[in-house]
Coordinates of C-alpha atoms and ligand atoms in Angstrom, one line a residue:
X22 CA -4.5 12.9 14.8
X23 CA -5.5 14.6 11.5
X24 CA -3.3 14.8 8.3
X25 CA -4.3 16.9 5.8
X26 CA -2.8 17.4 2.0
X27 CA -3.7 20.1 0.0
X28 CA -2.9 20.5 -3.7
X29 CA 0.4 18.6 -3.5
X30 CA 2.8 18.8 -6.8
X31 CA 6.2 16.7 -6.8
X32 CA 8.3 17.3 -9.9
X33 CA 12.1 15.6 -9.6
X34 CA 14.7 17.8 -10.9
X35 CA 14.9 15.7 -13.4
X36 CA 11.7 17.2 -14.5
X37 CA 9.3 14.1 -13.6
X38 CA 6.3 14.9 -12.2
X39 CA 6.0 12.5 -9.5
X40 CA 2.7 14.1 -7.9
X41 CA 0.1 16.6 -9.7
X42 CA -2.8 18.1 -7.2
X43 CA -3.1 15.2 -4.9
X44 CA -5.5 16.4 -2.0
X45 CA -6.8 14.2 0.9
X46 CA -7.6 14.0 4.9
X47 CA -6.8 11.7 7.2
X48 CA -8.1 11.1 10.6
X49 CA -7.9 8.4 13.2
X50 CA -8.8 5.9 13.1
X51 CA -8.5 5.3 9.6
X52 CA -7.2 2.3 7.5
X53 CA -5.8 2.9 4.3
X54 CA -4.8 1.2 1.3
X55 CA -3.1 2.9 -1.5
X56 CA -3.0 1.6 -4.7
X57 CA -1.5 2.2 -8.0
X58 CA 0.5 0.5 -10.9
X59 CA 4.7 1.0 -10.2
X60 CA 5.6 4.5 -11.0
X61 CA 1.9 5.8 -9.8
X62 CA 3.2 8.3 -7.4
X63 CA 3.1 6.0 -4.1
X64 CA 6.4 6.1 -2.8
X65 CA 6.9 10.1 -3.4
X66 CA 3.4 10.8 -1.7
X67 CA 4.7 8.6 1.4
X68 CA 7.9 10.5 1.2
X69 CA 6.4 13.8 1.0
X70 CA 4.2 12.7 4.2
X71 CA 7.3 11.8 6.6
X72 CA 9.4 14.8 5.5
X73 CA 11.4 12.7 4.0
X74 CA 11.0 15.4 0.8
X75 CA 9.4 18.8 0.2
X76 CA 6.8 19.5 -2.4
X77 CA 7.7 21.6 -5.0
X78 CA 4.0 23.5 -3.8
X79 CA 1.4 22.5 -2.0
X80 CA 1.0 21.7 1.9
X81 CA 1.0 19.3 4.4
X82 CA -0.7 19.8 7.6
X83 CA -0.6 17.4 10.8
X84 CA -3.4 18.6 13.4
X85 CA -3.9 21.9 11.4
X86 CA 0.1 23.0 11.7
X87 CA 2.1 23.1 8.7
X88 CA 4.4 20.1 8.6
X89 CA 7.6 21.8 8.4
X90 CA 6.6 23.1 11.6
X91 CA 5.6 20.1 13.3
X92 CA 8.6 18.0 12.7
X93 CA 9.6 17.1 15.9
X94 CA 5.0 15.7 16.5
X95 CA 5.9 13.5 13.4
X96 CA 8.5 11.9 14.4
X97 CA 7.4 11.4 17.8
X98 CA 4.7 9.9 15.9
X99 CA 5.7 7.8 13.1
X100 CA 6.6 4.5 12.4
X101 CA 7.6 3.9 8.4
X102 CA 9.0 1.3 6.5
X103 CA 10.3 2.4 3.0
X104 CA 10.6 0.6 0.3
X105 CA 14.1 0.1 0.3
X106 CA 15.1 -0.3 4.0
X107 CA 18.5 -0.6 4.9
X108 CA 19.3 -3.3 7.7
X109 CA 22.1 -3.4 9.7
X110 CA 23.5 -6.2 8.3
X111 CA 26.3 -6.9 11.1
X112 CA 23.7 -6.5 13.8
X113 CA 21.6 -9.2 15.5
X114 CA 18.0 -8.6 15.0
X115 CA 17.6 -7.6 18.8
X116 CA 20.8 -5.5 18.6
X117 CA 19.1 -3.3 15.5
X118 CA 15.8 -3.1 17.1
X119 CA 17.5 -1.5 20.6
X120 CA 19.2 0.8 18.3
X121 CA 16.1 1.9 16.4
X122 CA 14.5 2.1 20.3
X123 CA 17.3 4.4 21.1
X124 CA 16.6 6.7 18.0
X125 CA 13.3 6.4 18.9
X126 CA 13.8 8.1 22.2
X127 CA 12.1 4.9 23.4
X128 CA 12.4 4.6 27.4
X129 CA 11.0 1.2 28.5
X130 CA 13.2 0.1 25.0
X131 CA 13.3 -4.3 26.7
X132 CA 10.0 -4.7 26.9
X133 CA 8.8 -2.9 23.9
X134 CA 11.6 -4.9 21.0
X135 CA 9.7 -8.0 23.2
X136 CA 6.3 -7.3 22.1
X137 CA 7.6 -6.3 18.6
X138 CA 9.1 -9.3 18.3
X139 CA 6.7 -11.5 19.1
X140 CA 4.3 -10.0 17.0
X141 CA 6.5 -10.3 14.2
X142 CA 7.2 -13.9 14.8
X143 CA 10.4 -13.0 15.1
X144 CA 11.4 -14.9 18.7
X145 CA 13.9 -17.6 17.1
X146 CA 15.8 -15.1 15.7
X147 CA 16.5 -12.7 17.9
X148 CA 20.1 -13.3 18.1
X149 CA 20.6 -13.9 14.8
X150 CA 22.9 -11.9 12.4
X151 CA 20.9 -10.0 9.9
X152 CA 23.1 -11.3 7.1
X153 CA 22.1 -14.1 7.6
X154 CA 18.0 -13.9 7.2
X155 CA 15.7 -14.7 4.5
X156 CA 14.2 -11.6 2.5
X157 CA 11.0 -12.2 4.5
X158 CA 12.7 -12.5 7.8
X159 CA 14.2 -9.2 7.0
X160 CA 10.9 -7.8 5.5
X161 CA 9.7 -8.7 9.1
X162 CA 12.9 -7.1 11.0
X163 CA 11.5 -3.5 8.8
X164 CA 7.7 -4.0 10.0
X165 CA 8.5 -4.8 13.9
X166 CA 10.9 -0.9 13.7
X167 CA 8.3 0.4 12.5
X168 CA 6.2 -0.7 15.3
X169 CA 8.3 0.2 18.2
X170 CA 6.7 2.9 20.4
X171 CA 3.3 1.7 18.5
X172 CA 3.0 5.1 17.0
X173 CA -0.4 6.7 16.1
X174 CA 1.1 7.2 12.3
X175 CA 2.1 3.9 10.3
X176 CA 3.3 4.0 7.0
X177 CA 4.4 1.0 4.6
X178 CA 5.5 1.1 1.7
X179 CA 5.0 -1.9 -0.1
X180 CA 5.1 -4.1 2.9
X181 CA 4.2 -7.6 1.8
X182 CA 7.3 -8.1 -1.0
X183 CA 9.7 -10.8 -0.2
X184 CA 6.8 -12.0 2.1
X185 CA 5.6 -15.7 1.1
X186 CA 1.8 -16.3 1.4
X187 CA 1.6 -17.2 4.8
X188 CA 3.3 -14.7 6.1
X189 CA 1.3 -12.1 4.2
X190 CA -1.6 -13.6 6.2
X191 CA 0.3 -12.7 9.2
X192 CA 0.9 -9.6 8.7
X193 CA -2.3 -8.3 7.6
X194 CA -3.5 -10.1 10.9
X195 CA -0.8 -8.1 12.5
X196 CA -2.5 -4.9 11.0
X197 CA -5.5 -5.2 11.9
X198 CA -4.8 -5.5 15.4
X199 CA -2.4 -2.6 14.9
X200 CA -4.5 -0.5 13.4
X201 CA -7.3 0.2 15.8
X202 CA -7.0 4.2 16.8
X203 CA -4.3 5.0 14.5
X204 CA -4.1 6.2 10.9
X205 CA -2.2 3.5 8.6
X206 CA -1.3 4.4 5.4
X207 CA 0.0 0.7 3.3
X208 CA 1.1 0.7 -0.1
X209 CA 0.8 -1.8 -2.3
X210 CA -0.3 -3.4 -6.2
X211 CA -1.3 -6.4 -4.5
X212 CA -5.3 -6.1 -4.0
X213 CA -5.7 -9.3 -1.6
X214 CA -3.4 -7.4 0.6
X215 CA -5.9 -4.1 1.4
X216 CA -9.2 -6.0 0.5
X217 CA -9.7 -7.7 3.8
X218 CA -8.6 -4.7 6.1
X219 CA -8.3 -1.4 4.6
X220 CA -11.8 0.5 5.2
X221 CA -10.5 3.3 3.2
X222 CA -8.6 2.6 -0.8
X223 CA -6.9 5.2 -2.4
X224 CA -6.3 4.7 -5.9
X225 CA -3.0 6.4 -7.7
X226 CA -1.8 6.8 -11.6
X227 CA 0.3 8.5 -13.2
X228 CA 0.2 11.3 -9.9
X229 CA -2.6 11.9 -9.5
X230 CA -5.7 10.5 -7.4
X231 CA -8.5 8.4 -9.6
X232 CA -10.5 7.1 -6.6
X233 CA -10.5 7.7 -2.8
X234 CA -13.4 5.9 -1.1
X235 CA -14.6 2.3 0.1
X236 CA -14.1 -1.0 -1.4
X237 CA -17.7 -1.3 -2.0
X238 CA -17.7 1.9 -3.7
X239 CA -15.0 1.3 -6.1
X240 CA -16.7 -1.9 -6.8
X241 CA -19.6 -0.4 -8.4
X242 CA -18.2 1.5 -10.6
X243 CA -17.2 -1.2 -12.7
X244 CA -20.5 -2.8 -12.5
X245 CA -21.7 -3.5 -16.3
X246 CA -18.2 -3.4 -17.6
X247 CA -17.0 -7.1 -16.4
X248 CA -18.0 -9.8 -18.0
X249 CA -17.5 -13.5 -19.4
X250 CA -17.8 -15.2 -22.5
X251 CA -16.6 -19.2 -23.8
X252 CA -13.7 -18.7 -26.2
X253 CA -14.8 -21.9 -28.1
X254 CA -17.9 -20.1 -29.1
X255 CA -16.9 -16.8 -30.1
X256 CA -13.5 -16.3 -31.8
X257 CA -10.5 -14.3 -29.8
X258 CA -10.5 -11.6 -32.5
X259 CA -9.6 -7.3 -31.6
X260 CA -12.6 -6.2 -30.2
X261 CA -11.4 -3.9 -27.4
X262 CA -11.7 -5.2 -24.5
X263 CA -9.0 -6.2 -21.8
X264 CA -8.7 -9.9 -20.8
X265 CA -8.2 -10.5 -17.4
X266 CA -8.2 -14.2 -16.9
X267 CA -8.7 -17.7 -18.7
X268 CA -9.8 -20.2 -17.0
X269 CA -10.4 -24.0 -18.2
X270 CA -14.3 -25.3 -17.8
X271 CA -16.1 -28.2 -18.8
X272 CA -17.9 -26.5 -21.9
X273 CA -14.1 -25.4 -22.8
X274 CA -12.2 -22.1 -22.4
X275 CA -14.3 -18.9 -20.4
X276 CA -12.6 -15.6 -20.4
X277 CA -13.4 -12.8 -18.0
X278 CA -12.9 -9.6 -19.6
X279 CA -13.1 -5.6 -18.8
X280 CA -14.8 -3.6 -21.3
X281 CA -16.4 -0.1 -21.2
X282 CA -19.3 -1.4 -23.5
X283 CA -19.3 -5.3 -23.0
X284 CA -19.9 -6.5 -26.9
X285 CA -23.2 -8.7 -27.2
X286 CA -21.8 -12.5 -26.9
X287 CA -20.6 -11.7 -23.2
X288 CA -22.3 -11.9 -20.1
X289 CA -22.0 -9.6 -17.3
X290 CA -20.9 -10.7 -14.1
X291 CA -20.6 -9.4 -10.8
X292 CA -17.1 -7.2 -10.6
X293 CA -14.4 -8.1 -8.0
X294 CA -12.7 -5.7 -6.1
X295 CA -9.2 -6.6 -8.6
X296 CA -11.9 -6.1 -11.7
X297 CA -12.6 -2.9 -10.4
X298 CA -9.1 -1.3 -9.5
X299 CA -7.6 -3.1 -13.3
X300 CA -11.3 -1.1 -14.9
X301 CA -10.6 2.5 -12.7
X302 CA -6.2 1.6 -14.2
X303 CA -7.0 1.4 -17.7
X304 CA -9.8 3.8 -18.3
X305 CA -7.9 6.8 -16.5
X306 CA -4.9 5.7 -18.2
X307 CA -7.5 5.6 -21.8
X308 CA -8.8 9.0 -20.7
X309 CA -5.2 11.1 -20.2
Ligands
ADP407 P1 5.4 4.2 -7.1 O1 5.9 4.2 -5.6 O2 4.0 4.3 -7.2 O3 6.0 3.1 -7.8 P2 7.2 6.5 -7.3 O4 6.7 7.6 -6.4 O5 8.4 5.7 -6.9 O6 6.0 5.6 -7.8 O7 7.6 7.2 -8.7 C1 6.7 8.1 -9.4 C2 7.4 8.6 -10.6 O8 8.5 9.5 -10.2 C3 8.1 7.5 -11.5 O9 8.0 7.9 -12.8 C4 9.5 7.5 -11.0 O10 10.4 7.0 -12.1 C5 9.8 9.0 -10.7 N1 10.8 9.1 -9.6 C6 10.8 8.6 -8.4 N2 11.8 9.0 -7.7 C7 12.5 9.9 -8.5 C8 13.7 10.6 -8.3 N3 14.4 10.6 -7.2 N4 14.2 11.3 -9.4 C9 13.5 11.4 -10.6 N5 12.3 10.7 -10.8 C10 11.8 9.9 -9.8

């Protein structure tokens, strides 16, 4: 499966401009995570790729056919999650999931909410009412829909909120298992989430695309621009720079910061893949 996006533009009638000339490929197998502040475009771009919206120009293209066209392959395809998903509230978890199934056009529906349930962890409660689950539980109910059928085209938009840390764990095991010969596209501002198994990062602001490429590569681009430096020593006066974090040592207080030209009394240090994505942030935002 290919998906290809040429020279997308989203403005809202309101006269927002969601999107401005986002272009990329996808093929399978290929894990993705996209990244971006709130309000950097996410949500629209995932809407724009389930037909969920048109593009005010531009194209989307799944295996070379314009998507318009080839509706009925994308559904048949896709398994999403949106941001806000609505559950059935008077429905038992099994209940929803046959219903999804049937939407689905799913035929061997049992075994298939089985599997998705299990991989969700979602066994004790399959008979329970929706009301009556926690924001995680229901953040689960979401993920296992959207892997019924396993399609070959998983999108999630902002997957792990509501999720506590354990379960985050979980379901970026999940994932990766999930993943193999599929294209995943996962939304998210939380870094830990896409570090471990994303091989692909796509970086969003303010519409438009600032980096698409591997960890690693994002990585060195902030290289020489992260560093630390002990607060007792040198004074916390203006002098550019972004801190990112405090933390308490024996010789006192040592700040990391982000800096385009680290100032003399701070040392470089090697940049994290969260120093990296914060530096790419606030230098497109520096350079609109
Ligand atoms: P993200 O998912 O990265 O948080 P969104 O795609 O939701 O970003 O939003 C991008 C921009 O478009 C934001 O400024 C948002 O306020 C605006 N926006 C989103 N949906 C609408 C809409 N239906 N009408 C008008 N503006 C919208």
């Amino acid at each position: 499966m290919k998906i290809s996006v040429q020279n997308l533009n989203m403005t809202y009638p309101t006269g927002k401009k969601a999107l401005q000339d986002v272009s990329l490929e996808m093929q399978s197998p290929n894990f993705i995570g996209l990244l971006g502040p709130n309000g950097a475009g996410k949500s629209t771009l995932m809407k724009l790729l389930v037909a969920g919206l048109l593009p005010t120009t531009g194209e989307i293209q799944l295996d070379d056919v314009p998507l318009i066209k080839n509706e009925k392959k994308l559904k048949a395809a896709l398994g999403y999650l949106p941001q806000n998903f609505g559950l059935y509230d008077e429905l038992t978890v099994w209940q929803f999931l046959d219903y999804m199934s049937a939407l689905k056009g799913i035929k061997e529906s049992k075994s298939e909410i089985e599997r998705v349930i299990g991989e969700t962890n979602l066994i004790e409660k399959r008979k329970a009412r929706i009301s009556t689950l926690s924001g995680g539980q229901r953040q689960r109910v979401g993920i296992a829909q959207a892997l019924l059928g396993s399609p070959q085209f998983l999108i999630f938009d902002e997957p792990t909120v509501g999720l506590d840390p354990e379960e985050r764990i979980n379901f970026r095991n999940l994932f990766s298992k999930n993943a193999q010969d599929k294209i995943v596209l996962l939304s998210t501002h939380i870094i830990e989430d896409v570090q471990s198994v994303c091989n692909r990062l796509i970086v969003m602001n303010h519409g438009r695309i600032l980096f698409d490429g591997r960890s690693e590569e994002l990585i060195r681009l902030a290289y020489g621009h992260v560093g630390v430096y002990n607060e007792e020593v040198q004074e916390n006066e203006e002098h550019g720079f972004k801190v990112t974090a405090r933390m308490n040592t024996a010789n006192g207080i040592s700040c990391r910061i982000i800096a385009e030209v680290l100032p003399d009394f701070v040392h470089p240090t090697e940049p994290t893949l969260e120093d990296a994505y914060i530096y790419l942030i606030e230098k497109g935002w520096k350079g609109q």
